[in-house]
CSV table of C-alpha atoms and ligand atoms in Angstrom, one decimal:
chain,number,residue,atom,x,y,z
B,596,MET,CA,3.1,59.4,16.7
B,597,ALA,CA,1.1,56.1,17.2
B,598,LYS,CA,-2.0,56.4,19.2
B,599,LYS,CA,-2.1,54.6,22.6
B,600,LEU,CA,-4.3,51.8,21.5
B,601,THR,CA,-3.0,51.2,18.0
B,602,GLU,CA,-3.2,47.6,17.0
B,603,LYS,CA,-5.5,46.7,20.0
B,604,VAL,CA,-9.0,45.3,19.6
B,605,ALA,CA,-11.8,46.1,22.0
B,606,LEU,CA,-15.2,44.7,22.5
B,607,VAL,CA,-17.7,47.0,24.3
B,608,THR,CA,-21.0,45.3,25.4
B,609,GLY,CA,-24.0,47.7,25.1
B,610,GLY,CA,-22.1,50.1,22.9
B,611,SER,CA,-25.1,51.5,21.0
B,612,ARG,CA,-26.1,54.3,23.5
B,613,GLY,CA,-25.1,56.2,26.6
B,614,ILE,CA,-21.8,55.3,28.4
B,615,GLY,CA,-21.1,52.3,26.2
B,616,ALA,CA,-21.3,54.4,22.9
B,617,ALA,CA,-19.1,57.0,24.4
B,618,ILE,CA,-16.6,54.3,25.4
B,619,ALA,CA,-16.6,52.7,21.9
B,620,LYS,CA,-16.0,56.0,20.3
B,621,ARG,CA,-13.3,56.9,22.7
B,622,LEU,CA,-11.4,53.7,22.4
B,623,ALA,CA,-11.6,53.9,18.6
B,624,ASP,CA,-10.2,57.5,18.9
B,625,ASP,CA,-7.4,56.0,20.9
B,626,GLY,CA,-6.6,53.8,17.9
B,627,ALA,CA,-8.4,50.5,18.8
B,628,ALA,CA,-10.6,48.5,16.4
B,629,VAL,CA,-13.9,48.3,18.3
B,630,ALA,CA,-16.8,45.8,18.2
B,631,LEU,CA,-19.9,46.8,20.1
B,632,THR,CA,-23.0,44.8,21.1
B,633,TYR,CA,-26.6,45.9,21.2
B,634,THR,CA,-29.9,44.4,21.6
B,635,SER,CA,-32.8,46.7,20.7
B,636,SER,CA,-31.2,49.7,18.9
B,637,PRO,CA,-29.7,48.6,15.5
B,638,GLN,CA,-29.8,52.1,14.1
B,639,LYS,CA,-28.1,53.6,17.1
B,640,ALA,CA,-25.4,50.9,17.0
B,641,ASP,CA,-24.9,51.5,13.2
B,642,GLU,CA,-24.6,55.3,14.0
B,643,VAL,CA,-21.8,54.6,16.4
B,644,VAL,CA,-20.0,52.5,13.8
B,645,ARG,CA,-20.6,55.3,11.2
B,646,VAL,CA,-19.1,57.9,13.5
B,647,ILE,CA,-16.1,55.8,14.1
B,648,GLU,CA,-15.5,54.8,10.5
B,649,ALA,CA,-16.0,58.5,9.4
B,650,ALA,CA,-13.1,59.4,11.8
B,651,GLY,CA,-10.9,56.7,10.1
B,652,GLY,CA,-11.4,54.0,12.7
B,653,ARG,CA,-12.6,50.3,12.4
B,654,ALA,CA,-15.8,49.3,14.1
B,655,LEU,CA,-18.3,46.5,14.0
B,656,ALA,CA,-21.8,46.3,15.6
B,657,ILE,CA,-23.2,42.9,16.7
B,658,ARG,CA,-26.6,42.1,17.9
B,659,ALA,CA,-26.2,40.1,21.1
B,660,ASP,CA,-28.5,40.2,24.0
B,661,SER,CA,-26.6,39.7,27.2
B,662,THR,CA,-29.2,37.4,28.5
B,663,ASP,CA,-28.5,35.0,25.6
B,664,VAL,CA,-25.4,33.0,26.4
B,665,GLU,CA,-24.8,31.8,22.8
B,666,ALA,CA,-25.2,35.3,21.5
B,667,VAL,CA,-22.6,36.7,23.9
B,668,LYS,CA,-20.2,33.8,23.0
B,669,ASN,CA,-20.8,34.6,19.3
B,670,ALA,CA,-20.0,38.3,19.8
B,671,VAL,CA,-16.7,37.4,21.2
B,672,ALA,CA,-16.0,35.0,18.3
B,673,GLU,CA,-17.2,37.5,15.6
B,674,THR,CA,-14.9,40.1,17.1
B,675,VAL,CA,-11.9,37.9,17.0
B,676,LYS,CA,-12.8,36.7,13.4
B,677,THR,CA,-13.2,40.2,12.1
B,678,PHE,CA,-10.2,41.9,13.8
B,679,GLY,CA,-7.9,39.0,14.4
B,680,ARG,CA,-7.6,39.3,18.2
B,681,LEU,CA,-9.0,40.6,21.4
B,682,ASP,CA,-7.2,42.8,23.9
B,683,ILE,CA,-9.9,44.8,25.8
B,684,LEU,CA,-13.3,43.8,27.0
B,685,VAL,CA,-15.5,46.5,28.5
B,686,ASN,CA,-18.5,44.9,30.3
B,687,ASN,CA,-20.8,47.9,30.0
B,688,ALA,CA,-24.3,46.3,29.0
B,689,GLY,CA,-26.5,46.8,31.9
B,690,THR,CA,-29.8,48.0,33.0
B,691,ALA,CA,-31.8,49.0,36.2
B,692,ILE,CA,-35.1,47.9,37.5
B,693,MET,CA,-36.2,49.9,40.5
B,694,ALA,CA,-39.0,48.8,42.9
B,695,PRO,CA,-39.7,48.4,46.6
B,696,ILE,CA,-38.5,45.0,47.8
B,697,ASP,CA,-41.9,43.7,48.6
B,698,GLN,CA,-43.0,44.2,45.0
B,699,PHE,CA,-39.8,43.1,43.3
B,700,SER,CA,-41.0,40.2,41.0
B,701,LEU,CA,-38.7,37.1,40.7
B,702,ASP,CA,-38.9,37.6,36.9
B,703,ASP,CA,-37.4,41.1,37.3
B,704,PHE,CA,-34.8,39.7,39.7
B,705,ASP,CA,-33.8,37.0,37.2
B,706,ARG,CA,-33.7,39.4,34.3
B,707,LEU,CA,-31.5,42.0,36.2
B,708,VAL,CA,-29.1,39.2,37.3
B,709,ALA,CA,-29.1,37.8,33.8
B,710,ILE,CA,-27.9,41.0,32.2
B,711,ASN,CA,-25.8,42.7,35.0
B,712,VAL,CA,-24.1,39.6,36.3
B,713,LYS,CA,-24.5,36.4,34.2
B,714,GLY,CA,-23.8,38.3,30.9
B,715,VAL,CA,-20.7,39.8,32.4
B,716,PHE,CA,-19.5,36.3,33.5
B,717,VAL,CA,-20.1,34.8,30.0
B,718,ALA,CA,-18.4,37.6,28.2
B,719,THR,CA,-15.4,37.6,30.5
B,720,GLN,CA,-14.9,33.8,30.4
B,721,GLU,CA,-15.2,33.7,26.6
B,722,ALA,CA,-13.0,36.9,26.0
B,723,ILE,CA,-10.1,35.7,28.2
B,724,ARG,CA,-9.7,32.6,26.0
B,725,HIS,CA,-8.3,35.1,23.4
B,726,MET,CA,-6.4,37.5,25.6
B,727,GLY,CA,-2.7,37.5,26.3
B,728,LYS,CA,-0.4,39.5,28.5
B,729,GLY,CA,-1.4,43.2,28.6
B,730,GLY,CA,-5.2,42.2,28.3
B,731,ARG,CA,-7.7,44.4,29.9
B,732,ILE,CA,-11.1,43.5,31.5
B,733,ILE,CA,-13.0,46.6,32.4
B,734,MET,CA,-16.3,46.4,34.2
B,735,ILE,CA,-18.9,49.3,34.4
B,736,GLY,CA,-20.3,48.7,37.8
B,737,SER,CA,-21.8,51.4,40.0
B,738,VAL,CA,-21.2,53.5,43.0
B,739,ASN,CA,-24.4,51.8,44.2
B,740,SER,CA,-22.4,48.7,45.1
B,741,ASP,CA,-20.9,50.8,48.0
B,742,ILE,CA,-23.6,53.5,48.7
B,743,VAL,CA,-27.4,53.3,48.3
B,744,PRO,CA,-28.9,56.5,49.3
B,745,ILE,CA,-32.4,55.9,48.2
B,746,ALA,CA,-35.0,53.0,48.5
B,747,GLY,CA,-35.9,50.7,45.6
B,748,VAL,CA,-32.4,50.1,44.3
B,749,SER,CA,-31.5,47.1,46.4
B,750,VAL,CA,-31.5,44.5,43.6
B,751,TYR,CA,-29.6,46.8,41.2
B,752,ALA,CA,-27.0,47.4,44.0
B,753,LEU,CA,-26.9,43.6,44.6
B,754,THR,CA,-25.9,43.1,41.0
B,755,LYS,CA,-23.3,45.8,41.0
B,756,GLY,CA,-21.9,44.5,44.3
B,757,ALA,CA,-21.5,41.2,42.7
B,758,ILE,CA,-19.4,42.9,39.9
B,759,ALA,CA,-17.2,44.6,42.5
B,760,SER,CA,-16.5,41.2,44.2
B,761,PHE,CA,-16.0,39.4,40.8
B,762,THR,CA,-13.5,42.1,39.9
B,763,ARG,CA,-11.4,41.4,43.0
B,764,GLY,CA,-11.4,37.6,42.4
B,765,LEU,CA,-10.8,37.8,38.7
B,766,ALA,CA,-7.7,40.0,39.3
B,767,ARG,CA,-6.3,37.1,41.4
B,768,ASP,CA,-7.2,34.5,38.7
B,769,LEU,CA,-5.9,36.6,35.8
B,770,GLY,CA,-2.9,38.5,37.3
B,771,PRO,CA,-0.5,35.6,36.6
B,772,ARG,CA,-1.5,35.9,32.9
B,773,GLY,CA,-0.7,39.7,32.8
B,774,ILE,CA,-4.4,40.5,32.4
B,775,THR,CA,-5.7,43.4,34.5
B,776,VAL,CA,-9.4,43.6,35.8
B,777,ASN,CA,-10.8,46.8,37.1
B,778,ASN,CA,-14.3,48.1,37.9
B,779,VAL,CA,-15.3,51.6,36.9
B,780,GLN,CA,-18.2,52.7,39.3
B,781,PRO,CA,-20.0,55.7,38.0
B,782,GLY,CA,-22.3,57.8,40.0
B,783,PRO,CA,-25.3,59.4,38.2
B,784,VAL,CA,-24.5,59.9,34.5
B,785,ASP,CA,-26.8,61.6,32.0
B,786,THR,CA,-28.2,58.7,29.8
B,787,ASP,CA,-31.4,57.3,28.7
B,788,LEU,CA,-31.1,55.0,31.8
B,789,ASN,CA,-30.9,58.0,34.2
B,790,PRO,CA,-31.6,61.3,32.5
B,791,ALA,CA,-30.3,64.4,34.2
B,792,ASP,CA,-33.8,66.0,33.9
B,793,GLY,CA,-35.5,62.8,35.1
B,794,SER,CA,-37.6,62.4,38.2
B,795,PHE,CA,-34.7,60.8,40.2
B,796,ALA,CA,-32.3,63.6,39.2
B,797,GLU,CA,-33.3,66.5,41.5
B,798,GLY,CA,-32.6,64.5,44.7
B,799,ALA,CA,-29.5,62.9,43.3
B,800,LYS,CA,-28.0,66.3,42.3
B,801,GLY,CA,-28.4,67.4,45.9
B,802,ILE,CA,-25.9,64.7,47.1
B,803,ILE,CA,-23.4,65.0,44.3
B,804,ALA,CA,-20.5,67.1,45.6
B,805,LEU,CA,-20.1,68.8,42.1
B,806,GLY,CA,-23.8,69.5,42.0
B,807,ARG,CA,-24.3,68.0,38.5
B,808,TYR,CA,-24.7,64.7,36.6
B,809,GLY,CA,-21.7,63.1,35.0
B,810,GLN,CA,-21.4,62.9,31.1
B,811,SER,CA,-20.7,59.6,29.3
B,812,ASP,CA,-17.5,61.1,27.8
B,813,GLU,CA,-16.2,61.6,31.3
B,814,VAL,CA,-16.6,57.9,32.1
B,815,ALA,CA,-15.1,57.0,28.7
B,816,SER,CA,-11.9,59.0,29.6
B,817,PHE,CA,-11.4,57.0,32.6
B,818,VAL,CA,-12.0,53.8,30.8
B,819,SER,CA,-9.5,55.0,28.1
B,820,TYR,CA,-6.9,55.4,30.7
B,821,LEU,CA,-7.5,52.0,32.3
B,822,ALA,CA,-7.5,50.3,28.9
B,823,SER,CA,-4.0,51.8,28.1
B,824,PRO,CA,-0.6,50.6,28.8
B,825,GLU,CA,-0.2,53.5,31.3
B,826,ALA,CA,-2.5,51.6,33.7
B,827,SER,CA,-0.4,48.4,33.8
B,828,PHE,CA,-0.1,48.2,37.5
B,829,ILE,CA,-3.8,48.8,38.4
B,830,THR,CA,-5.8,45.7,39.0
B,831,GLY,CA,-8.5,44.4,41.3
B,832,ALA,CA,-9.6,48.0,41.8
B,833,ASN,CA,-13.1,49.3,42.3
B,834,LEU,CA,-12.8,52.9,41.2
B,835,LYS,CA,-15.5,55.5,41.6
B,836,ILE,CA,-16.2,58.3,39.1
B,837,ASP,CA,-19.2,60.0,40.8
B,838,GLY,CA,-18.6,63.7,41.2
B,839,GLY,CA,-18.3,63.1,45.0
B,840,PHE,CA,-21.7,61.4,45.2
B,841,ALA,CA,-20.2,59.0,47.8
B,842,ALA,CA,-17.8,61.5,49.4
N,1188,NAP,N1,-26.3,56.2,33.8
N,1188,NAP,C1,-26.0,56.1,35.1
N,1188,NAP,O1,-26.3,56.9,36.0
N,1188,NAP,C2,-25.2,54.9,35.6
N,1188,NAP,C3,-24.6,54.9,36.8
N,1188,NAP,C4,-23.9,53.9,37.2
N,1188,NAP,C5,-23.6,52.7,36.4
N,1188,NAP,N2,-24.3,52.7,35.3
N,1188,NAP,C6,-24.0,51.5,34.3
N,1188,NAP,O2,-23.5,51.9,33.2
N,1188,NAP,C7,-23.9,50.9,32.1
N,1188,NAP,C8,-24.4,51.7,31.0
N,1188,NAP,O3,-25.5,52.4,31.4
N,1188,NAP,P1,-26.2,53.6,30.6
N,1188,NAP,O4,-26.7,54.6,31.6
N,1188,NAP,O5,-25.4,54.0,29.4
N,1188,NAP,O6,-27.5,52.9,30.0
N,1188,NAP,P2,-28.4,53.1,28.7
N,1188,NAP,O7,-28.3,54.6,28.3
N,1188,NAP,O8,-29.7,52.5,29.0
N,1188,NAP,O9,-27.7,52.2,27.6
N,1188,NAP,C9,-27.6,50.8,27.9
N,1188,NAP,C10,-26.8,50.2,26.8
N,1188,NAP,O10,-26.7,48.8,27.1
N,1188,NAP,C11,-27.3,48.0,26.2
N,1188,NAP,N3,-28.1,47.0,26.7
N,1188,NAP,C12,-29.1,47.0,27.6
N,1188,NAP,N4,-29.6,45.8,27.9
N,1188,NAP,C13,-28.9,44.9,27.1
N,1188,NAP,C14,-28.9,43.6,26.9
N,1188,NAP,N5,-29.8,42.7,27.5
N,1188,NAP,N6,-28.0,43.0,26.0
N,1188,NAP,C15,-27.2,43.7,25.4
N,1188,NAP,N7,-27.1,45.1,25.5
N,1188,NAP,C16,-28.0,45.7,26.5
N,1188,NAP,C17,-28.3,48.9,25.3
N,1188,NAP,O11,-28.4,48.4,24.0
N,1188,NAP,P3,-29.8,48.8,23.2
N,1188,NAP,O12,-29.5,50.2,22.7
N,1188,NAP,O13,-29.7,47.9,22.1
N,1188,NAP,O14,-31.0,48.7,24.2
N,1188,NAP,C18,-27.3,50.2,25.4
N,1188,NAP,O15,-26.4,50.2,24.5
N,1188,NAP,C19,-24.8,50.0,32.8
N,1188,NAP,O16,-24.1,48.8,33.3
N,1188,NAP,C20,-25.4,50.8,34.0
N,1188,NAP,O17,-25.7,50.0,35.1
N,1188,NAP,C21,-25.0,53.8,34.7
C-alpha cells in the first residue's frame, strides 16, 4: 500500500535537531522526499539525512540561515531543483531569547524577529510559488502566543503571536488555491532549546496537566497528520499540543 505522502516533497526549516529533525524523519517515513535546512549543525543535519536514506527515503540538507533572505530563497529553489516539486513547507526554524523587558536589547529583538517571523514570511512567500492544490504550510508556533505563565518571555511570545495571526491571514489568501495553512503550537518539548532537565523545567512541569515534557516525536505525529490528505478541511487553525499546559 502506498504511504500517505508518497510522491510529495517537503521542506522543513531547522531540521537538524529537536522538533524539526523529528518532523523531517517522520515525513520521510510517511513517504515524502524531505529537504531540511540548518545553520550551525552540519553534522547533525547530515545525520538526519543518513537516517532517512538508510530507511530507504530521500533527503537533502541545505545550509540556510533563516536571517539570510537569499539563503532561504535558495533553499526553496534547491529543494525544487532536486526533488522536482514542493508540496509541504514546515516553518520550524526558530529560537528563544529570554530576558526581562528592561534588559532586552534591540539587537536581540531584531534577531528574534528575523528568525521567528521574517524567515517564516520569506520561506512561505517563496514556497507558495511552487505549490499547487493540496499544498500544506505548517508553522511551528508556540503555546506562548496564547499563554505566558512566566516573566522574560514577552518578545518570544510576540514572535509566536505574529505567527498565529499570519496563519489566519494566510489561510484566507491561500484557501482559493487549495493550500492549507495551520499553526502547531507546542508546549514545553524536550530539546536543546528547552531541556526537560533544564532550569526552566521544574516550574513548567508543575503546570503541565500531564506532568511531563512533550517529545519531539509527539509533535511530529501531529505535523504528519496535518501534512496528509486526511487534514484537507483544516486551515487557519492554531492548534495546541501542550500536554494541557494551557488547560
Ligand atoms: N522546545 C520547546 O519547548 C518548544 C516549545 C514551543 C515551540 N517551540 C518551537 O519549535 C521550533 C523548534 O524548536 P526546538 O525546541 O526543536 O529547538 P532546537 O532544539 O534549538 O532546534 C532548533 C532548530 O532550528 C534551527 N535553527 C535555529 N536558528 C536557525 C536559523 N537562524 N536559521 C536556520 N535554522 C535555525 C537549528 O539549526 P542548527 O542545528 O543548525 O542550529 C535547529 O535545527 C522553534 O520554532 C521553537 O520556537 C519549541
